[in-house]
């Protein structure tokens, strides 16, 4: 079975500060890992995904995440926050192989607030 | 290319009624998944369809059902609505089925059950 834990339901940063959103996963097989962002009244948009090609994954809007197998983590970072980054962020896991196909298991989400 | 289209955008129903939600995937995408999003339970997987066949199903009661048509459009139906069914229902499509595929989400249908 797969699961995702996002540490911190709310994160607040100042504009220009480092953004760090934490995600830990549990998976019985090698995982695929994703970060999605959701703006108010919208669906989810993919920021980046890890599929075992490289442990450091770069995504859109300056975000990146590092897969650390020993820590079962996939934290999302951005060096300098922008006001437009304010949104809710979801970490998700999908199991490679098996019959889970496209099923994603999501974390509970982290709301990012950016202060001027 | 048009994105994933979900209709209607908002829906208000009363307990006991049934509802049908529609999803048109991105052109060429053959896999459609459905998710329920609520403040308490977060995002939960409902089911996935590929080539008109249900490939995977989440842990929801039988009142939740779906189908996919030959043009890949999908519908989900909820019968005998309960207050707890109030949620944002999100549809996502991908070119094929597969664990590593990225999903393209629609804006969702906000269902309110009174």
PDB file of C-alpha atoms in Angstrom:
ATOM      1  CA  UNK A   1       0.000   0.000   0.000  1.00  0.00           C
ATOM      2  CA  UNK A   2       1.142   3.518  -0.673  1.00  0.00           C
ATOM      3  CA  UNK A   3       0.724   6.642   1.420  1.00  0.00           C
ATOM      4  CA  UNK A   4       1.929  10.220   1.572  1.00  0.00           C
ATOM      5  CA  UNK A   5       2.445  12.527   4.525  1.00  0.00           C
ATOM      6  CA  UNK A   6       2.859  16.243   4.076  1.00  0.00           C
ATOM      7  CA  UNK A   7       4.355  17.900   7.124  1.00  0.00           C
ATOM      8  CA  UNK A   8       2.650  21.192   7.826  1.00  0.00           C
ATOM      9  CA  UNK A   9      -0.810  22.008   6.561  1.00  0.00           C
ATOM     10  CA  UNK A  10       0.119  25.703   6.356  1.00  0.00           C
ATOM     11  CA  UNK A  11       3.442  27.305   5.468  1.00  0.00           C
ATOM     12  CA  UNK A  12       3.989  31.043   5.441  1.00  0.00           C
ATOM     13  CA  UNK A  13       6.996  32.769   3.876  1.00  0.00           C
ATOM     14  CA  UNK A  14       7.994  36.272   2.881  1.00  0.00           C
ATOM     15  CA  UNK A  15       8.352  37.213  -0.752  1.00  0.00           C
ATOM     16  CA  UNK A  16      11.893  36.378  -1.843  1.00  0.00           C
ATOM     17  CA  UNK A  17      12.421  33.783   0.893  1.00  0.00           C
ATOM     18  CA  UNK A  18      13.119  30.087   0.439  1.00  0.00           C
ATOM     19  CA  UNK A  19      10.089  27.839   0.037  1.00  0.00           C
ATOM     20  CA  UNK A  20      10.330  24.350   1.544  1.00  0.00           C
ATOM     21  CA  UNK A  21       7.318  22.032   1.504  1.00  0.00           C
ATOM     22  CA  UNK A  22       7.876  18.625   3.055  1.00  0.00           C
ATOM     23  CA  UNK A  23       6.632  15.287   1.782  1.00  0.00           C
ATOM     24  CA  UNK A  24       7.345  11.767   3.003  1.00  0.00           C
ATOM     25  CA  UNK A  25       6.013   8.695   1.263  1.00  0.00           C
ATOM     26  CA  UNK A  26       5.497   5.036   1.903  1.00  0.00           C
ATOM     27  CA  UNK A  27       5.460   2.517  -0.900  1.00  0.00           C
ATOM     28  CA  UNK A  28       6.017  -1.216  -1.092  1.00  0.00           C
ATOM     29  CA  UNK A  29       7.474  -0.938  -4.597  1.00  0.00           C
ATOM     30  CA  UNK A  30       9.567   1.724  -6.343  1.00  0.00           C
ATOM     31  CA  UNK A  31       7.421   4.831  -6.440  1.00  0.00           C
ATOM     32  CA  UNK A  32       6.628   7.509  -8.894  1.00  0.00           C
ATOM     33  CA  UNK A  33       6.310  10.834  -7.069  1.00  0.00           C
ATOM     34  CA  UNK A  34       4.560  14.014  -8.074  1.00  0.00           C
ATOM     35  CA  UNK A  35       3.937  17.529  -6.868  1.00  0.00           C
ATOM     36  CA  UNK A  36       0.763  19.267  -7.957  1.00  0.00           C
ATOM     37  CA  UNK A  37      -0.412  22.820  -7.298  1.00  0.00           C
ATOM     38  CA  UNK A  38      -4.010  23.958  -6.960  1.00  0.00           C
ATOM     39  CA  UNK A  39      -5.089  27.578  -7.220  1.00  0.00           C
ATOM     40  CA  UNK A  40      -8.472  28.619  -5.825  1.00  0.00           C
ATOM     41  CA  UNK A  41     -11.443  27.291  -7.788  1.00  0.00           C
ATOM     42  CA  UNK A  42      -9.201  25.413 -10.186  1.00  0.00           C
ATOM     43  CA  UNK A  43      -8.064  21.881 -10.803  1.00  0.00           C
ATOM     44  CA  UNK A  44      -4.578  20.557 -10.120  1.00  0.00           C
ATOM     45  CA  UNK A  45      -1.570  21.423 -12.235  1.00  0.00           C
ATOM     46  CA  UNK A  46       1.538  19.266 -12.341  1.00  0.00           C
ATOM     47  CA  UNK A  47       4.689  20.995 -11.051  1.00  0.00           C
ATOM     48  CA  UNK A  48       7.102  18.095 -11.441  1.00  0.00           C
ATOM     49  CA  UNK A  49       7.414  14.330 -11.284  1.00  0.00           C
ATOM     50  CA  UNK A  50      10.033  11.782 -10.300  1.00  0.00           C
ATOM     51  CA  UNK A  51      10.178   8.555 -12.258  1.00  0.00           C
ATOM     52  CA  UNK A  52      13.652   7.254 -11.274  1.00  0.00           C
ATOM     53  CA  UNK A  53      15.616   8.993 -14.032  1.00  0.00           C
ATOM     54  CA  UNK A  54      17.284  11.532 -11.735  1.00  0.00           C
ATOM     55  CA  UNK A  55      16.991  12.196  -8.027  1.00  0.00           C
ATOM     56  CA  UNK A  56      16.884  15.985  -8.429  1.00  0.00           C
ATOM     57  CA  UNK A  57      13.870  16.961 -10.463  1.00  0.00           C
ATOM     58  CA  UNK A  58      13.281  20.422 -11.859  1.00  0.00           C
ATOM     59  CA  UNK A  59       9.778  21.580 -12.537  1.00  0.00           C
ATOM     60  CA  UNK A  60       7.881  24.608 -13.702  1.00  0.00           C
ATOM     61  CA  UNK A  61       7.915  28.060 -12.105  1.00  0.00           C
ATOM     62  CA  UNK A  62      11.351  27.531 -10.540  1.00  0.00           C
ATOM     63  CA  UNK A  63      10.365  24.639  -8.292  1.00  0.00           C
ATOM     64  CA  UNK A  64      12.465  21.545  -7.777  1.00  0.00           C
ATOM     65  CA  UNK A  65      12.349  18.455  -5.600  1.00  0.00           C
ATOM     66  CA  UNK A  66      14.891  15.889  -4.498  1.00  0.00           C
ATOM     67  CA  UNK A  67      14.108  12.208  -4.121  1.00  0.00           C
ATOM     68  CA  UNK A  68      15.866  10.711  -1.087  1.00  0.00           C
ATOM     69  CA  UNK A  69      15.221   7.004  -0.843  1.00  0.00           C
ATOM     70  CA  UNK A  70      16.973   6.621   2.515  1.00  0.00           C
ATOM     71  CA  UNK A  71      14.695   9.239   4.036  1.00  0.00           C
ATOM     72  CA  UNK A  72      11.633   8.285   1.944  1.00  0.00           C
ATOM     73  CA  UNK A  73      11.238  11.982   1.214  1.00  0.00           C
ATOM     74  CA  UNK A  74      10.456  14.155  -1.761  1.00  0.00           C
ATOM     75  CA  UNK A  75      10.545  17.727  -0.482  1.00  0.00           C
ATOM     76  CA  UNK A  76       9.624  20.624  -2.755  1.00  0.00           C
ATOM     77  CA  UNK A  77      11.772  23.762  -2.796  1.00  0.00           C
ATOM     78  CA  UNK A  78      11.998  27.115  -4.519  1.00  0.00           C
ATOM     79  CA  UNK A  79      14.868  29.504  -3.796  1.00  0.00           C
ATOM     80  CA  UNK A  80      12.829  32.700  -3.895  1.00  0.00           C
ATOM     81  CA  UNK A  81       9.083  32.882  -3.274  1.00  0.00           C
ATOM     82  CA  UNK A  82       6.848  35.031  -5.413  1.00  0.00           C
ATOM     83  CA  UNK A  83       3.401  36.315  -4.531  1.00  0.00           C
ATOM     84  CA  UNK A  84       1.969  34.223  -7.355  1.00  0.00           C
ATOM     85  CA  UNK A  85       3.187  31.039  -5.621  1.00  0.00           C
ATOM     86  CA  UNK A  86       0.430  31.332  -3.031  1.00  0.00           C
ATOM     87  CA  UNK A  87      -1.683  28.221  -3.518  1.00  0.00           C
ATOM     88  CA  UNK A  88      -2.225  24.734  -2.141  1.00  0.00           C
ATOM     89  CA  UNK A  89       0.400  22.124  -2.935  1.00  0.00           C
ATOM     90  CA  UNK A  90      -0.125  18.378  -3.043  1.00  0.00           C
ATOM     91  CA  UNK A  91       2.438  15.604  -2.995  1.00  0.00           C
ATOM     92  CA  UNK A  92       1.313  12.341  -4.585  1.00  0.00           C
ATOM     93  CA  UNK A  93       2.640   8.832  -5.094  1.00  0.00           C
ATOM     94  CA  UNK A  94       1.928   6.172  -7.668  1.00  0.00           C
ATOM     95  CA  UNK A  95       3.363   2.685  -7.579  1.00  0.00           C
ATOM     96  CA  UNK A  96       5.463   1.554 -10.514  1.00  0.00           C
ATOM     97  CA  UNK A  97       4.236  -1.692 -11.943  1.00  0.00           C
ATOM     98  CA  UNK A  98       1.435  -3.743 -10.481  1.00  0.00           C
ATOM     99  CA  UNK A  99      -2.163  -2.925 -11.233  1.00  0.00           C
ATOM    100  CA  UNK A 100      -2.415   0.545  -9.735  1.00  0.00           C
ATOM    101  CA  UNK A 101      -2.083   2.072 -13.195  1.00  0.00           C
ATOM    102  CA  UNK A 102      -2.738   5.791 -12.922  1.00  0.00           C
ATOM    103  CA  UNK A 103      -4.061   5.793  -9.389  1.00  0.00           C
ATOM    104  CA  UNK A 104      -2.485   8.563  -7.350  1.00  0.00           C
ATOM    105  CA  UNK A 105      -2.470   8.682  -3.577  1.00  0.00           C
ATOM    106  CA  UNK A 106      -2.329  12.284  -2.417  1.00  0.00           C
ATOM    107  CA  UNK A 107      -1.107  13.920   0.738  1.00  0.00           C
ATOM    108  CA  UNK A 108      -3.407  16.213   2.682  1.00  0.00           C
ATOM    109  CA  UNK A 109      -1.997  19.306   1.056  1.00  0.00           C
ATOM    110  CA  UNK A 110       0.006  22.313   2.237  1.00  0.00           C
ATOM    111  CA  UNK A 111      -1.337  25.820   1.867  1.00  0.00           C
ATOM    112  CA  UNK A 112       1.460  28.229   1.024  1.00  0.00           C
ATOM    113  CA  UNK A 113       0.997  31.870   1.962  1.00  0.00           C
ATOM    114  CA  UNK A 114       3.434  34.470   0.659  1.00  0.00           C
ATOM    115  CA  UNK A 115       3.701  37.793   2.500  1.00  0.00           C
ATOM    116  CA  UNK A 116       4.938  40.960   0.786  1.00  0.00           C
TER     117      UNK A 116
ATOM    118  CA  UNK B   1      -5.431  21.895 -27.527  1.00  0.00           C
ATOM    119  CA  UNK B   2      -8.415  22.240 -25.263  1.00  0.00           C
ATOM    120  CA  UNK B   3      -7.941  21.061 -21.695  1.00  0.00           C
ATOM    121  CA  UNK B   4     -10.044  18.660 -19.687  1.00  0.00           C
ATOM    122  CA  UNK B   5     -13.624  19.883 -19.617  1.00  0.00           C
ATOM    123  CA  UNK B   6     -15.986  19.077 -16.795  1.00  0.00           C
ATOM    124  CA  UNK B   7     -19.673  19.889 -16.761  1.00  0.00           C
ATOM    125  CA  UNK B   8     -21.519  21.222 -14.961  1.00  0.00           C
ATOM    126  CA  UNK B   9     -19.247  23.497 -12.940  1.00  0.00           C
ATOM    127  CA  UNK B  10     -21.639  23.715 -10.005  1.00  0.00           C
ATOM    128  CA  UNK B  11     -24.497  21.478  -8.950  1.00  0.00           C
ATOM    129  CA  UNK B  12     -26.956  21.570  -6.077  1.00  0.00           C
ATOM    130  CA  UNK B  13     -28.945  18.474  -5.216  1.00  0.00           C
ATOM    131  CA  UNK B  14     -30.969  17.202  -2.278  1.00  0.00           C
ATOM    132  CA  UNK B  15     -30.474  14.010  -0.305  1.00  0.00           C
ATOM    133  CA  UNK B  16     -31.750  10.919  -2.028  1.00  0.00           C
ATOM    134  CA  UNK B  17     -31.426  12.288  -5.531  1.00  0.00           C
ATOM    135  CA  UNK B  18     -28.956  11.023  -8.080  1.00  0.00           C
ATOM    136  CA  UNK B  19     -26.469  13.013 -10.127  1.00  0.00           C
ATOM    137  CA  UNK B  20     -24.405  12.535 -13.282  1.00  0.00           C
ATOM    138  CA  UNK B  21     -21.176  14.410 -13.900  1.00  0.00           C
ATOM    139  CA  UNK B  22     -19.468  14.637 -17.259  1.00  0.00           C
ATOM    140  CA  UNK B  23     -15.825  14.788 -18.288  1.00  0.00           C
ATOM    141  CA  UNK B  24     -14.325  15.341 -21.721  1.00  0.00           C
ATOM    142  CA  UNK B  25     -10.608  14.489 -21.772  1.00  0.00           C
ATOM    143  CA  UNK B  26      -7.925  16.182 -23.788  1.00  0.00           C
ATOM    144  CA  UNK B  27      -8.129  15.116 -27.420  1.00  0.00           C
ATOM    145  CA  UNK B  28      -6.173  11.908 -27.913  1.00  0.00           C
ATOM    146  CA  UNK B  29      -6.147  10.972 -24.242  1.00  0.00           C
ATOM    147  CA  UNK B  30      -7.603   7.547 -23.590  1.00  0.00           C
ATOM    148  CA  UNK B  31      -7.381   7.293 -19.813  1.00  0.00           C
ATOM    149  CA  UNK B  32      -9.758   9.115 -17.496  1.00  0.00           C
ATOM    150  CA  UNK B  33      -9.609   9.120 -13.702  1.00  0.00           C
ATOM    151  CA  UNK B  34     -11.968  10.585 -11.144  1.00  0.00           C
ATOM    152  CA  UNK B  35     -11.110  12.002  -7.723  1.00  0.00           C
ATOM    153  CA  UNK B  36     -13.210  13.347  -4.884  1.00  0.00           C
ATOM    154  CA  UNK B  37     -11.858  16.331  -2.943  1.00  0.00           C
ATOM    155  CA  UNK B  38     -13.249  17.325   0.448  1.00  0.00           C
ATOM    156  CA  UNK B  39     -11.795  19.479   3.248  1.00  0.00           C
ATOM    157  CA  UNK B  40     -11.848  16.549   5.651  1.00  0.00           C
ATOM    158  CA  UNK B  41     -10.686  13.625   3.525  1.00  0.00           C
ATOM    159  CA  UNK B  42      -8.604  15.480   0.956  1.00  0.00           C
ATOM    160  CA  UNK B  43      -8.177  14.011  -2.508  1.00  0.00           C
ATOM    161  CA  UNK B  44      -9.371  10.442  -2.875  1.00  0.00           C
ATOM    162  CA  UNK B  45      -9.258   8.217  -5.934  1.00  0.00           C
ATOM    163  CA  UNK B  46     -12.630   7.060  -7.216  1.00  0.00           C
ATOM    164  CA  UNK B  47     -11.909   5.085 -10.383  1.00  0.00           C
ATOM    165  CA  UNK B  48      -9.963   4.983 -13.630  1.00  0.00           C
ATOM    166  CA  UNK B  49     -11.133   4.074 -17.103  1.00  0.00           C
ATOM    167  CA  UNK B  50      -9.127   3.136 -20.142  1.00  0.00           C
ATOM    168  CA  UNK B  51     -10.588   2.073 -23.472  1.00  0.00           C
ATOM    169  CA  UNK B  52     -14.086   1.944 -21.984  1.00  0.00           C
ATOM    170  CA  UNK B  53     -12.999  -0.463 -19.235  1.00  0.00           C
ATOM    171  CA  UNK B  54     -12.717   0.283 -15.542  1.00  0.00           C
ATOM    172  CA  UNK B  55      -9.100  -0.505 -14.670  1.00  0.00           C
ATOM    173  CA  UNK B  56      -8.998   0.486 -11.051  1.00  0.00           C
ATOM    174  CA  UNK B  57     -11.443   1.417  -8.339  1.00  0.00           C
ATOM    175  CA  UNK B  58     -11.050   3.250  -5.052  1.00  0.00           C
ATOM    176  CA  UNK B  59     -12.695   2.508  -1.747  1.00  0.00           C
ATOM    177  CA  UNK B  60     -16.103   4.042  -2.321  1.00  0.00           C
ATOM    178  CA  UNK B  61     -19.573   2.503  -1.949  1.00  0.00           C
ATOM    179  CA  UNK B  62     -21.437   1.077  -4.905  1.00  0.00           C
ATOM    180  CA  UNK B  63     -23.520   4.257  -5.131  1.00  0.00           C
ATOM    181  CA  UNK B  64     -20.581   5.704  -7.033  1.00  0.00           C
ATOM    182  CA  UNK B  65     -20.272   4.415 -10.561  1.00  0.00           C
ATOM    183  CA  UNK B  66     -18.851   5.525 -13.832  1.00  0.00           C
ATOM    184  CA  UNK B  67     -18.407   4.695 -17.441  1.00  0.00           C
ATOM    185  CA  UNK B  68     -16.357   5.674 -20.443  1.00  0.00           C
ATOM    186  CA  UNK B  69     -17.556   5.992 -23.989  1.00  0.00           C
ATOM    187  CA  UNK B  70     -15.816   5.090 -27.233  1.00  0.00           C
ATOM    188  CA  UNK B  71     -14.739   8.717 -27.717  1.00  0.00           C
ATOM    189  CA  UNK B  72     -13.043   8.562 -24.254  1.00  0.00           C
ATOM    190  CA  UNK B  73     -15.552  10.904 -22.658  1.00  0.00           C
ATOM    191  CA  UNK B  74     -16.525   9.755 -19.217  1.00  0.00           C
ATOM    192  CA  UNK B  75     -19.410  10.140 -16.830  1.00  0.00           C
ATOM    193  CA  UNK B  76     -19.706   9.377 -13.177  1.00  0.00           C
ATOM    194  CA  UNK B  77     -22.959   8.810 -11.377  1.00  0.00           C
ATOM    195  CA  UNK B  78     -23.813   9.028  -7.720  1.00  0.00           C
ATOM    196  CA  UNK B  79     -27.130   7.554  -6.651  1.00  0.00           C
ATOM    197  CA  UNK B  80     -29.051   8.143  -3.436  1.00  0.00           C
ATOM    198  CA  UNK B  81     -27.042  11.221  -2.549  1.00  0.00           C
ATOM    199  CA  UNK B  82     -25.948  11.780   1.038  1.00  0.00           C
ATOM    200  CA  UNK B  83     -24.840  15.007   2.701  1.00  0.00           C
ATOM    201  CA  UNK B  84     -21.318  13.621   2.868  1.00  0.00           C
ATOM    202  CA  UNK B  85     -21.158  13.419  -0.912  1.00  0.00           C
ATOM    203  CA  UNK B  86     -20.784  17.203  -1.057  1.00  0.00           C
ATOM    204  CA  UNK B  87     -17.375  17.682  -2.631  1.00  0.00           C
ATOM    205  CA  UNK B  88     -15.364  18.877  -5.570  1.00  0.00           C
ATOM    206  CA  UNK B  89     -15.210  16.066  -8.122  1.00  0.00           C
ATOM    207  CA  UNK B  90     -12.146  16.223 -10.303  1.00  0.00           C
ATOM    208  CA  UNK B  91     -11.597  14.435 -13.562  1.00  0.00           C
ATOM    209  CA  UNK B  92      -8.130  13.864 -14.973  1.00  0.00           C
ATOM    210  CA  UNK B  93      -6.960  12.487 -18.280  1.00  0.00           C
ATOM    211  CA  UNK B  94      -3.701  11.055 -19.596  1.00  0.00           C
ATOM    212  CA  UNK B  95      -2.596   9.727 -22.970  1.00  0.00           C
ATOM    213  CA  UNK B  96      -2.332   6.156 -21.735  1.00  0.00           C
ATOM    214  CA  UNK B  97      -2.749   4.326 -18.483  1.00  0.00           C
ATOM    215  CA  UNK B  98       0.340   3.905 -16.408  1.00  0.00           C
ATOM    216  CA  UNK B  99       1.770   4.688 -13.024  1.00  0.00           C
ATOM    217  CA  UNK B 100       4.235   7.248 -14.330  1.00  0.00           C
ATOM    218  CA  UNK B 101       1.828   9.152 -16.490  1.00  0.00           C
ATOM    219  CA  UNK B 102       1.150  12.719 -15.499  1.00  0.00           C
ATOM    220  CA  UNK B 103      -2.480  13.580 -15.140  1.00  0.00           C
ATOM    221  CA  UNK B 104      -4.151  16.636 -16.604  1.00  0.00           C
ATOM    222  CA  UNK B 105      -6.952  17.816 -14.353  1.00  0.00           C
ATOM    223  CA  UNK B 106     -10.153  19.641 -15.138  1.00  0.00           C
ATOM    224  CA  UNK B 107     -11.470  22.467 -12.957  1.00  0.00           C
ATOM    225  CA  UNK B 108     -13.938  20.118 -11.317  1.00  0.00           C
ATOM    226  CA  UNK B 109     -17.620  19.969 -10.559  1.00  0.00           C
ATOM    227  CA  UNK B 110     -18.596  21.381  -7.179  1.00  0.00           C
ATOM    228  CA  UNK B 111     -21.468  19.271  -5.851  1.00  0.00           C
ATOM    229  CA  UNK B 112     -23.512  20.488  -2.916  1.00  0.00           C
ATOM    230  CA  UNK B 113     -26.009  18.111  -1.328  1.00  0.00           C
ATOM    231  CA  UNK B 114     -28.670  19.764   0.819  1.00  0.00           C
TER     232      UNK B 114
END
